[in-house]
């Protein structure tokens, strides 16, 4: 199979290309504020999308939404094109899907409490070791008693249950202090005030929806609105870490490919590593090292290379270093560290050059054929073909209206779980054949529905997307969503119609499968911490 054409991201004496087959060897985009990191990210994302590779990125400044719109020949863009001698330049828009944990600027993003697990929750709530131990105990009790933890009210109900039954639980699970339970409850209250309650619940995000192919064969550019989310940096970092762990656990091994299945851009990467426990750092490093075999590439974007621990930094093969300013001893240390990470170029004083770079200029070392890093080159980054700057509110809404997942995540599902069981408010489960469908141009029906494709063509799932929770979307076949577990499909068949007995059986099997599945997947970075 021939290699996918390289992505020209900058121009030195010769064009500098990111080879798609090595994009899953990860990368780093670093530099001070205002030096051009966002444009570099945009150019790389465009090149990947144009080659059919879906990408995911968090829009922390609110200007990456411009990827959904064609660029314009502004004076600055035209000046750079002339400077680089680029004549074959065509502005274009890219297929974008907007997401937003708060649900205001894109499709809501959710995960269940059980999927996130007690260890990530402990970091999210900034719990000490004793409090984290009690939280682990509460999750274990929920597992043993078959109580699903889906949203924050489920977790709060379990905490109250643990406090009320502390004496009985202590004999089996260990000491349960009402003071500790109260501290965790207060942490949950603060999390709710930061908007965290909107993140936990169902329907949970399906990974297949991040790995779609747009109407013209371009990979979807998934953009998470994070400008307001950044006001809760711990929630931001926890969400992205959870998403990485889900990708690692659920995607199949694929070995070396001609291009990645997904590339993940982690902006403000320092937030991931701030005050992170050593054990968790080891697992993050393990995920970064092993997730490449799942066909996933990770690019960390940060101001200072020192923000990335050495064990992770050593895994980043593609490097783009924008200007750094050495005003303090720590800044000087950062410049020296950044220079030492590159393969030396006898023609360059790398440390000195880092402080001389202008806006849109960078020191770049990308992996060459064979996977070896090229010598560092001083280069000018190419202008993006999409808009530099944000899309307007109307443009954003127009993109959302044509989204292939429109309406699915907007419909909140609140099924029987720990809160209902413990409060005695068990209600009949809705029919599994009911439609959580949508209105508008594209109509999704689950399970087994048909969608009318908006012009100009269909969206498809990327090959290799995870099977659980999604049957995939392939060309020439009506896309379907089957939210049933494998156990349900085996025991209950694939028919859409169901009788009373079948509906009752389906509810029992769903709960059973959900409990078992969440026990198996429990924990930050999943199986790695078991």
Short mmCIF file of C-alpha atoms in Angstrom, two decimals:
data_model
loop_
_atom_site.label_atom_id
_atom_site.label_comp_id
_atom_site.label_asym_id
_atom_site.label_seq_id
_atom_site.Cartn_x
_atom_site.Cartn_y
_atom_site.Cartn_z
CA UNK A 1 0.00 0.00 0.00
CA UNK A 2 1.52 3.37 -1.01
CA UNK A 3 2.22 5.92 1.68
CA UNK A 4 -0.31 8.68 2.23
CA UNK A 5 1.17 11.99 0.96
CA UNK A 6 3.01 14.03 3.54
CA UNK A 7 1.51 17.14 5.14
CA UNK A 8 3.58 20.22 4.33
CA UNK A 9 3.38 22.33 7.47
CA UNK A 10 6.31 24.71 6.99
CA UNK A 11 8.91 25.94 4.54
CA UNK A 12 12.65 26.07 5.14
CA UNK A 13 15.20 25.51 2.37
CA UNK A 14 12.79 22.73 1.38
CA UNK A 15 9.20 21.94 2.47
CA UNK A 16 8.95 20.24 5.88
CA UNK A 17 6.43 17.41 5.87
CA UNK A 18 4.65 15.52 8.61
CA UNK A 19 4.38 11.95 7.38
CA UNK A 20 0.90 10.59 8.25
CA UNK A 21 2.26 7.11 8.91
CA UNK A 22 4.29 8.59 11.80
CA UNK A 23 1.61 10.91 13.16
CA UNK A 24 0.79 8.27 15.78
CA UNK A 25 4.34 8.69 17.13
CA UNK A 26 2.89 11.77 18.81
CA UNK A 27 4.11 15.33 18.84
CA UNK A 28 4.70 18.59 20.69
CA UNK A 29 3.77 22.14 19.74
CA UNK A 30 5.36 24.58 22.19
CA UNK A 31 6.00 28.29 22.43
CA UNK A 32 5.12 31.46 24.25
CA UNK A 33 1.73 33.12 23.94
CA UNK A 34 1.19 34.84 20.60
CA UNK A 35 3.98 33.05 18.71
CA UNK A 36 1.74 31.00 16.39
CA UNK A 37 0.99 27.70 18.15
CA UNK A 38 -2.72 27.82 17.25
CA UNK A 39 -2.04 28.35 13.55
CA UNK A 40 0.44 25.44 13.57
CA UNK A 41 -2.18 23.22 15.21
CA UNK A 42 -4.70 24.36 12.58
CA UNK A 43 -2.38 23.57 9.66
CA UNK A 44 -1.62 20.07 10.99
CA UNK A 45 -5.32 19.37 11.67
CA UNK A 46 -6.24 20.49 8.15
CA UNK A 47 -3.63 18.23 6.59
CA UNK A 48 -4.79 15.22 8.59
CA UNK A 49 -8.47 15.87 7.83
CA UNK A 50 -7.75 16.27 4.11
CA UNK A 51 -6.20 12.80 4.16
CA UNK A 52 -9.23 11.22 5.82
CA UNK A 53 -7.94 11.28 9.41
CA UNK A 54 -10.43 12.47 12.07
CA UNK A 55 -9.04 14.75 14.75
CA UNK A 56 -10.18 15.94 18.16
CA UNK A 57 -9.17 19.25 19.73
CA UNK A 58 -10.20 21.49 22.58
CA UNK A 59 -10.82 25.12 21.59
CA UNK A 60 -9.53 26.91 24.67
CA UNK A 61 -9.44 30.38 23.09
CA UNK A 62 -12.59 30.13 20.99
CA UNK A 63 -10.93 30.61 17.59
CA UNK A 64 -10.55 27.05 16.24
CA UNK A 65 -14.17 27.04 15.10
CA UNK A 66 -12.84 28.83 12.00
CA UNK A 67 -11.78 25.40 10.71
CA UNK A 68 -15.39 24.92 9.65
CA UNK A 69 -15.17 27.93 7.31
CA UNK A 70 -13.06 28.66 4.24
CA UNK A 71 -10.23 31.12 4.75
CA UNK A 72 -9.75 34.45 3.02
CA UNK A 73 -6.79 36.13 1.33
CA UNK A 74 -6.08 38.71 4.01
CA UNK A 75 -3.00 40.91 3.61
CA UNK A 76 -1.03 38.89 6.18
CA UNK A 77 -1.93 35.58 4.56
CA UNK A 78 -1.07 36.90 1.11
CA UNK A 79 2.23 38.26 2.41
CA UNK A 80 3.20 34.85 3.83
CA UNK A 81 2.19 33.06 0.62
CA UNK A 82 4.34 35.43 -1.42
CA UNK A 83 7.23 35.07 1.02
CA UNK A 84 7.13 31.27 0.74
CA UNK A 85 6.53 31.28 -3.01
CA UNK A 86 3.32 29.28 -2.70
CA UNK A 87 1.10 29.50 -5.78
CA UNK A 88 -1.07 26.36 -5.58
CA UNK A 89 -3.08 27.52 -2.58
CA UNK A 90 -6.83 26.94 -2.28
CA UNK A 91 -8.99 28.09 0.62
CA UNK A 92 -11.49 25.56 1.90
CA UNK A 93 -13.66 24.60 4.86
CA UNK A 94 -13.44 21.29 6.72
CA UNK A 95 -16.18 19.02 8.08
CA UNK A 96 -16.52 19.98 11.73
CA UNK A 97 -18.54 18.61 14.64
CA UNK A 98 -18.91 20.95 17.61
CA UNK A 99 -19.04 19.60 21.17
CA UNK A 100 -19.57 21.34 24.49
CA UNK A 101 -19.74 19.85 27.98
CA UNK A 102 -22.02 22.75 28.92
CA UNK A 103 -24.20 22.10 25.86
CA UNK A 104 -24.27 25.74 24.73
CA UNK A 105 -21.91 25.80 21.73
CA UNK A 106 -22.17 22.23 20.50
CA UNK A 107 -23.53 18.78 21.18
CA UNK A 108 -23.45 17.91 24.89
CA UNK A 109 -20.65 15.56 25.96
CA UNK A 110 -21.35 13.15 28.80
CA UNK A 111 -19.81 10.21 30.59
CA UNK A 112 -21.23 8.15 33.41
CA UNK A 113 -19.81 8.39 36.92
CA UNK A 114 -18.98 4.70 36.74
CA UNK A 115 -17.06 5.08 33.49
CA UNK A 116 -14.89 7.85 34.92
CA UNK A 117 -14.17 5.76 38.01
CA UNK A 118 -13.10 6.57 41.58
CA UNK A 119 -9.46 7.40 40.90
CA UNK A 120 -10.13 10.10 38.34
CA UNK A 121 -13.00 11.33 40.50
CA UNK A 122 -10.66 11.62 43.46
CA UNK A 123 -8.32 13.83 41.44
CA UNK A 124 -11.24 15.82 40.07
CA UNK A 125 -12.45 16.55 43.62
CA UNK A 126 -8.88 17.05 44.92
CA UNK A 127 -9.36 14.43 47.64
CA UNK A 128 -6.65 13.34 50.05
CA UNK A 129 -5.65 9.69 50.40
CA UNK A 130 -8.18 8.94 53.14
CA UNK A 131 -11.04 10.57 51.25
CA UNK A 132 -10.02 8.80 48.02
CA UNK A 133 -10.06 5.49 49.90
CA UNK A 134 -13.62 6.07 51.11
CA UNK A 135 -14.69 7.04 47.59
CA UNK A 136 -13.23 3.75 46.31
CA UNK A 137 -15.19 1.97 49.03
CA UNK A 138 -18.43 3.63 47.89
CA UNK A 139 -17.86 2.54 44.30
CA UNK A 140 -17.16 -1.01 45.50
CA UNK A 141 -20.37 -1.11 47.54
CA UNK A 142 -22.34 0.07 44.50
CA UNK A 143 -20.79 -2.73 42.42
CA UNK A 144 -21.52 -5.39 45.01
CA UNK A 145 -25.13 -4.30 45.41
CA UNK A 146 -25.79 -3.90 41.68
CA UNK A 147 -26.38 -0.14 41.84
CA UNK A 148 -25.54 1.79 38.69
CA UNK A 149 -23.68 5.09 39.13
CA UNK A 150 -24.64 7.17 36.13
CA UNK A 151 -24.88 10.79 37.26
CA UNK A 152 -23.98 12.89 40.29
CA UNK A 153 -27.26 12.30 42.07
CA UNK A 154 -26.48 8.58 41.98
CA UNK A 155 -23.09 9.17 43.58
CA UNK A 156 -24.60 11.50 46.17
CA UNK A 157 -27.23 8.89 47.00
CA UNK A 158 -24.52 6.25 47.43
CA UNK A 159 -22.53 8.53 49.72
CA UNK A 160 -25.63 9.14 51.85
CA UNK A 161 -26.28 5.39 51.93
CA UNK A 162 -22.70 4.76 53.06
CA UNK A 163 -23.02 7.36 55.82
CA UNK A 164 -26.33 5.89 57.05
CA UNK A 165 -24.92 2.35 57.06
CA UNK A 166 -21.37 3.16 58.13
CA UNK A 167 -21.37 0.67 61.01
CA UNK A 168 -22.41 -2.27 58.85
CA UNK A 169 -20.12 -1.32 55.98
CA UNK A 170 -17.09 -0.86 58.23
CA UNK A 171 -17.12 -4.52 59.22
CA UNK A 172 -16.92 -5.62 55.56
CA UNK A 173 -15.18 -2.85 53.66
CA UNK A 174 -13.24 -0.80 56.19
CA UNK A 175 -13.75 2.36 58.18
CA UNK A 176 -16.35 4.83 56.87
CA UNK A 177 -16.23 8.24 58.52
CA UNK A 178 -19.20 10.59 58.31
CA UNK A 179 -16.73 13.48 58.32
CA UNK A 180 -15.00 12.09 55.25
CA UNK A 181 -18.33 11.48 53.51
CA UNK A 182 -19.25 15.10 54.23
CA UNK A 183 -16.01 16.36 52.69
CA UNK A 184 -16.67 14.37 49.51
CA UNK A 185 -20.24 15.70 49.37
CA UNK A 186 -18.94 19.25 49.61
CA UNK A 187 -16.55 18.52 46.76
CA UNK A 188 -19.47 17.31 44.65
CA UNK A 189 -21.35 20.52 45.41
CA UNK A 190 -18.42 22.60 44.15
CA UNK A 191 -18.19 20.40 41.07
CA UNK A 192 -21.87 21.02 40.31
CA UNK A 193 -21.39 24.76 40.64
CA UNK A 194 -18.62 24.54 38.03
CA UNK A 195 -20.96 22.79 35.58
CA UNK A 196 -19.68 19.27 36.24
CA UNK A 197 -23.21 17.94 36.75
CA UNK A 198 -23.84 18.45 33.02
CA UNK A 199 -20.96 16.16 32.12
CA UNK A 200 -22.09 13.13 34.11
CA UNK A 201 -25.06 11.18 32.76
CA UNK A 202 -26.43 9.53 29.66
CA UNK A 203 -26.32 9.17 26.73
CA UNK A 204 -22.57 8.82 27.12
CA UNK A 205 -20.26 9.82 24.30
CA UNK A 206 -19.76 7.11 21.67
CA UNK A 207 -16.19 7.01 20.43
CA UNK A 208 -17.36 6.14 16.92
CA UNK A 209 -18.87 9.63 16.73
CA UNK A 210 -15.37 11.11 17.03
CA UNK A 211 -14.06 9.01 14.15
CA UNK A 212 -16.34 9.96 11.31
CA UNK A 213 -15.60 10.79 7.69
CA UNK A 214 -17.14 13.91 6.17
CA UNK A 215 -19.13 14.31 2.95
CA UNK A 216 -16.05 14.81 0.78
CA UNK A 217 -13.95 12.04 2.33
CA UNK A 218 -12.21 14.35 4.79
CA UNK A 219 -11.85 13.31 8.41
CA UNK A 220 -14.16 15.03 10.87
CA UNK A 221 -12.60 17.80 12.94
CA UNK A 222 -14.14 17.48 16.40
CA UNK A 223 -13.95 20.78 18.26
CA UNK A 224 -14.70 20.92 21.99
CA UNK A 225 -15.74 24.38 23.18
CA UNK A 226 -13.40 24.90 26.11
CA UNK A 227 -13.24 28.67 26.58
CA UNK A 228 -15.66 28.48 29.53
CA UNK A 229 -14.54 25.01 30.54
CA UNK A 230 -11.08 26.43 31.20
CA UNK A 231 -12.55 28.21 34.20
CA UNK A 232 -12.65 24.71 35.73
CA UNK A 233 -9.20 23.45 34.74
CA UNK A 234 -9.39 20.26 36.78
CA UNK A 235 -12.62 19.26 35.03
CA UNK A 236 -11.04 20.08 31.67
CA UNK A 237 -7.98 17.91 32.33
CA UNK A 238 -10.07 15.10 33.79
CA UNK A 239 -12.35 15.00 30.76
CA UNK A 240 -9.48 14.82 28.28
CA UNK A 241 -7.67 12.19 30.34
CA UNK A 242 -10.86 10.13 30.54
CA UNK A 243 -11.30 10.39 26.79
CA UNK A 244 -7.72 9.22 26.21
CA UNK A 245 -8.26 6.26 28.51
CA UNK A 246 -11.48 5.33 26.67
CA UNK A 247 -9.67 5.41 23.34
CA UNK A 248 -6.88 3.28 24.75
CA UNK A 249 -9.19 0.66 26.27
CA UNK A 250 -11.81 0.33 23.58
CA UNK A 251 -9.98 0.64 20.28
CA UNK A 252 -8.51 -2.56 18.81
CA UNK A 253 -4.83 -3.12 18.18
CA UNK A 254 -4.04 -2.23 14.56
CA UNK A 255 -0.25 -2.12 14.38
CA UNK A 256 1.48 0.19 11.90
CA UNK A 257 -0.89 1.93 9.49
CA UNK A 258 -0.40 4.28 6.57
CA UNK A 259 -2.27 6.92 8.57
CA UNK A 260 -3.77 7.18 12.08
CA UNK A 261 -7.35 6.37 12.99
CA UNK A 262 -7.58 9.53 15.10
CA UNK A 263 -5.25 12.32 16.19
CA UNK A 264 -5.88 13.94 19.56
CA UNK A 265 -4.68 17.50 20.26
CA UNK A 266 -4.25 18.21 23.98
CA UNK A 267 -4.08 21.99 24.44
CA UNK A 268 -2.96 23.57 27.72
CA UNK A 269 -1.20 20.27 28.40
CA UNK A 270 0.34 21.52 31.64
CA UNK A 271 -3.08 21.16 33.28
CA UNK A 272 -2.86 17.40 32.84
CA UNK A 273 0.38 17.15 34.79
CA UNK A 274 -0.16 19.75 37.53
CA UNK A 275 0.14 18.04 40.94
CA UNK A 276 -0.43 14.63 39.38
CA UNK A 277 0.42 11.69 41.67
CA UNK A 278 3.40 9.59 40.63
CA UNK A 279 1.29 6.46 40.14
CA UNK A 280 -1.07 8.30 37.80
CA UNK A 281 1.82 9.86 35.89
CA UNK A 282 3.21 6.38 35.27
CA UNK A 283 -0.11 5.28 33.81
CA UNK A 284 -0.38 8.38 31.62
CA UNK A 285 3.10 7.66 30.27
CA UNK A 286 2.06 4.07 29.63
CA UNK A 287 -1.03 5.16 27.71
CA UNK A 288 0.96 7.64 25.61
CA UNK A 289 3.47 4.92 24.81
CA UNK A 290 0.98 2.17 23.97
CA UNK A 291 -1.92 4.03 22.37
CA UNK A 292 0.04 4.41 19.14
CA UNK A 293 -0.62 0.70 18.51
CA UNK A 294 -4.34 1.57 18.51
CA UNK A 295 -3.76 3.99 15.64
CA UNK A 296 -4.12 7.11 17.81
CA UNK A 297 -1.69 10.03 17.76
CA UNK A 298 -1.43 12.66 20.51
CA UNK A 299 -0.08 16.18 20.10
CA UNK A 300 0.54 18.14 23.30
CA UNK A 301 0.30 21.93 23.02
CA UNK A 302 1.86 23.99 25.78
CA UNK A 303 3.87 27.15 26.37
CA UNK A 304 6.89 25.58 27.99
CA UNK A 305 8.41 22.16 27.19
CA UNK A 306 9.18 21.81 30.90
CA UNK A 307 5.42 21.49 31.44
CA UNK A 308 5.67 17.94 30.04
CA UNK A 309 7.36 15.32 32.26
CA UNK A 310 10.46 13.75 30.74
CA UNK A 311 8.89 10.28 30.63
CA UNK A 312 6.14 11.67 28.38
CA UNK A 313 8.30 14.15 26.48
CA UNK A 314 10.52 11.29 25.36
CA UNK A 315 7.55 9.73 23.53
CA UNK A 316 6.92 12.78 21.32
CA UNK A 317 8.64 12.25 17.98
CA UNK A 318 7.38 15.27 16.01
CA UNK A 319 8.44 18.63 17.44
CA UNK A 320 7.43 22.20 16.58
CA UNK A 321 9.03 24.81 18.82
CA UNK A 322 7.91 28.41 18.52
CA UNK A 323 9.66 31.30 20.24
CA UNK A 324 10.46 31.31 23.94
CA UNK A 325 11.51 34.37 25.91
CA UNK A 326 14.23 33.94 28.54
CA UNK A 327 13.43 36.59 31.15
CA UNK A 328 13.94 34.43 34.25
CA UNK A 329 16.27 31.56 35.26
CA UNK A 330 13.39 29.12 34.71
CA UNK A 331 12.84 30.57 31.23
CA UNK A 332 16.54 30.11 30.44
CA UNK A 333 16.32 26.53 31.65
CA UNK A 334 13.31 25.97 29.41
CA UNK A 335 15.16 27.33 26.38
CA UNK A 336 18.12 25.07 27.06
CA UNK A 337 15.85 22.04 27.61
CA UNK A 338 13.93 22.72 24.40
CA UNK A 339 17.15 23.04 22.42
CA UNK A 340 18.54 19.78 23.78
CA UNK A 341 15.49 17.79 22.71
CA UNK A 342 16.20 18.38 19.01
CA UNK A 343 18.54 16.48 16.75
CA UNK A 344 21.35 19.06 16.34
CA UNK A 345 21.84 20.99 13.15
CA UNK A 346 25.48 22.11 12.69
CA UNK A 347 24.21 25.21 10.90
CA UNK A 348 22.07 26.38 13.83
CA UNK A 349 22.66 27.54 17.37
CA UNK A 350 19.36 26.05 18.50
CA UNK A 351 19.15 27.70 21.93
CA UNK A 352 19.91 31.15 20.53
CA UNK A 353 17.52 30.70 17.61
CA UNK A 354 14.58 29.81 19.89
CA UNK A 355 14.73 33.31 21.38
CA UNK A 356 15.01 34.98 17.95
CA UNK A 357 12.02 33.38 16.24
CA UNK A 358 9.30 35.67 14.95
CA UNK A 359 5.55 35.09 14.91
CA UNK A 360 4.71 32.13 12.68
CA UNK A 361 8.32 30.99 12.67
CA UNK A 362 9.45 27.80 14.40
CA UNK A 363 12.18 25.26 14.92
CA UNK A 364 10.86 22.00 13.50
CA UNK A 365 12.01 18.39 13.63
CA UNK A 366 9.68 15.76 12.16
CA UNK A 367 10.11 12.03 11.82
CA UNK A 368 11.62 10.97 8.52
CA UNK A 369 11.16 7.74 6.60
CA UNK A 370 12.23 4.97 8.95
CA UNK A 371 10.97 6.85 11.99
CA UNK A 372 14.15 8.76 12.78
CA UNK A 373 13.93 12.45 13.72
CA UNK A 374 15.21 14.92 11.13
CA UNK A 375 17.77 17.54 12.07
CA UNK A 376 16.12 20.67 13.40
CA UNK A 377 15.31 23.37 10.84
CA UNK A 378 14.28 26.99 11.19
CA UNK A 379 11.14 27.44 9.10
CA UNK A 380 8.04 29.53 8.45
CA UNK A 381 4.70 27.80 9.07
CA UNK A 382 2.33 27.78 6.08
CA UNK A 383 -0.95 29.68 6.37
CA UNK A 384 -4.04 27.54 6.99
CA UNK A 385 -6.58 27.12 4.20
CA UNK A 386 -9.49 27.55 6.61
CA UNK A 387 -10.35 30.75 8.45
CA UNK A 388 -7.93 32.16 10.99
CA UNK A 389 -10.24 33.14 13.82
CA UNK A 390 -13.64 32.02 15.06
CA UNK A 391 -16.79 31.21 13.14
CA UNK A 392 -19.73 33.49 13.86
CA UNK A 393 -22.58 32.29 16.06
CA UNK A 394 -24.81 31.86 13.00
CA UNK A 395 -22.12 29.89 11.16
CA UNK A 396 -21.64 27.64 14.18
CA UNK A 397 -25.36 26.96 14.42
CA UNK A 398 -25.51 26.16 10.71
CA UNK A 399 -22.77 23.54 11.16
CA UNK A 400 -24.56 22.06 14.18
CA UNK A 401 -27.84 21.89 12.22
CA UNK A 402 -26.14 19.71 9.57
CA UNK A 403 -24.28 17.55 12.11
CA UNK A 404 -24.56 13.78 11.69
CA UNK A 405 -25.23 13.39 15.44
CA UNK A 406 -27.71 16.22 15.79
CA UNK A 407 -30.38 15.46 18.36
CA UNK A 408 -28.91 12.30 19.84
CA UNK A 409 -26.89 13.78 22.67
CA UNK A 410 -29.37 16.59 23.30
CA UNK A 411 -31.91 14.06 24.62
CA UNK A 412 -31.06 13.30 28.26
CA UNK A 413 -31.69 9.70 29.38
CA UNK A 414 -32.33 9.15 33.10
CA UNK A 415 -32.89 5.44 33.59
CA UNK A 416 -33.11 3.42 36.76
CA UNK A 417 -29.88 3.67 38.73
CA UNK A 418 -28.59 4.05 42.28
CA UNK A 419 -30.62 7.16 43.08
CA UNK A 420 -33.93 5.62 42.03
CA UNK A 421 -33.19 2.31 43.75
CA UNK A 422 -32.12 3.90 47.01
CA UNK A 423 -34.90 6.47 47.08
CA UNK A 424 -37.58 3.93 46.23
CA UNK A 425 -38.49 5.74 43.02
CA UNK A 426 -38.08 2.82 40.63
CA UNK A 427 -40.09 3.42 37.49
CA UNK A 428 -40.79 1.29 34.48
CA UNK A 429 -37.95 1.45 31.99
CA UNK A 430 -38.83 3.02 28.62
CA UNK A 431 -39.22 0.69 25.69
CA UNK A 432 -35.86 -0.11 24.15
CA UNK A 433 -37.47 0.32 20.77
CA UNK A 434 -38.47 3.89 21.47
CA UNK A 435 -36.86 6.52 19.31
CA UNK A 436 -34.54 9.03 20.91
CA UNK A 437 -34.60 10.53 17.47
CA UNK A 438 -34.22 13.94 16.01
CA UNK A 439 -35.88 16.37 13.75
CA UNK A 440 -34.41 18.42 10.97
CA UNK A 441 -32.48 17.59 7.84
CA UNK A 442 -30.76 14.49 9.20
CA UNK A 443 -33.00 12.01 11.03
CA UNK A 444 -31.44 9.36 13.27
CA UNK A 445 -33.53 6.51 14.61
CA UNK A 446 -32.25 4.00 17.11
CA UNK A 447 -32.00 1.11 16.82
CA UNK A 448 -32.21 0.30 13.12
CA UNK A 449 -33.31 3.68 11.83
CA UNK A 450 -32.66 5.41 8.54
CA UNK A 451 -31.12 8.81 8.21
CA UNK A 452 -31.79 11.21 5.37
CA UNK A 453 -28.39 12.55 4.45
CA UNK A 454 -27.94 16.32 4.16
CA UNK A 455 -26.21 17.57 1.03
CA UNK A 456 -23.65 17.03 -0.30
CA UNK A 457 -23.19 13.46 0.92
CA UNK A 458 -23.04 10.97 3.78
CA UNK A 459 -20.96 10.98 6.90
CA UNK A 460 -19.36 7.61 7.61
CA UNK A 461 -17.65 6.02 10.58
CA UNK A 462 -13.91 5.68 10.26
CA UNK A 463 -12.70 2.11 9.84
CA UNK A 464 -11.59 0.58 13.09
CA UNK A 465 -14.00 2.59 15.24
CA UNK A 466 -15.06 0.73 18.39
CA UNK A 467 -18.06 -1.54 18.10
CA UNK A 468 -19.59 -1.07 21.58
CA UNK A 469 -22.42 1.46 21.59
CA UNK A 470 -22.45 2.00 17.86
CA UNK A 471 -23.02 -0.19 14.87
CA UNK A 472 -21.02 2.19 12.69
CA UNK A 473 -21.94 4.20 9.64
CA UNK A 474 -20.77 2.86 6.32
CA UNK A 475 -21.30 4.02 2.77
CA UNK A 476 -24.24 2.47 0.98
CA UNK A 477 -25.91 1.26 4.16
CA UNK A 478 -28.36 3.05 6.40
CA UNK A 479 -26.45 4.00 9.57
CA UNK A 480 -27.80 2.48 12.75
CA UNK A 481 -27.38 3.02 16.44
CA UNK A 482 -27.79 -0.07 18.60
CA UNK A 483 -27.48 0.91 22.23
CA UNK A 484 -28.04 -2.62 23.45
CA UNK A 485 -25.21 -4.57 24.96
CA UNK A 486 -23.79 -7.67 23.35
CA UNK A 487 -25.62 -9.73 25.99
CA UNK A 488 -28.96 -8.19 25.00
CA UNK A 489 -28.42 -8.82 21.30
CA UNK A 490 -27.52 -12.47 21.89
CA UNK A 491 -30.38 -13.24 24.27
CA UNK A 492 -33.10 -11.06 22.79
CA UNK A 493 -32.37 -11.08 19.07
CA UNK A 494 -32.28 -8.18 16.64
CA UNK A 495 -35.96 -7.59 16.01
CA UNK A 496 -37.40 -4.15 16.69
CA UNK A 497 -40.78 -5.25 17.95
CA UNK A 498 -41.09 -6.61 21.46
CA UNK A 499 -43.75 -8.03 23.67
CA UNK A 500 -44.32 -7.44 27.37
CA UNK A 501 -42.18 -10.39 28.46
CA UNK A 502 -39.39 -9.41 26.07
CA UNK A 503 -39.46 -5.82 27.33
CA UNK A 504 -39.17 -7.01 30.93
CA UNK A 505 -36.34 -9.38 30.03
CA UNK A 506 -34.57 -6.61 28.17
CA UNK A 507 -34.65 -4.36 31.22
CA UNK A 508 -33.19 -7.10 33.43
CA UNK A 509 -30.45 -7.98 30.95
CA UNK A 510 -29.56 -4.33 30.37
CA UNK A 511 -29.10 -3.73 34.08
CA UNK A 512 -27.10 -6.94 34.46
CA UNK A 513 -24.85 -6.12 31.52
CA UNK A 514 -24.43 -2.53 32.67
CA UNK A 515 -23.36 -3.61 36.15
CA UNK A 516 -20.89 -6.20 34.89
CA UNK A 517 -19.52 -3.87 32.21
CA UNK A 518 -18.93 -1.04 34.63
CA UNK A 519 -17.13 -3.33 37.04
CA UNK A 520 -14.84 -4.48 34.24
CA UNK A 521 -14.15 -0.95 32.95
CA UNK A 522 -13.96 0.74 36.36
CA UNK A 523 -11.04 3.03 37.06
CA UNK A 524 -8.93 5.76 35.57
CA UNK A 525 -7.17 4.47 32.49
CA UNK A 526 -9.25 1.33 32.91
CA UNK A 527 -7.46 -2.00 33.12
CA UNK A 528 -4.04 -0.40 33.57
CA UNK A 529 -4.84 0.47 37.18
CA UNK A 530 -6.43 -2.83 38.14
#
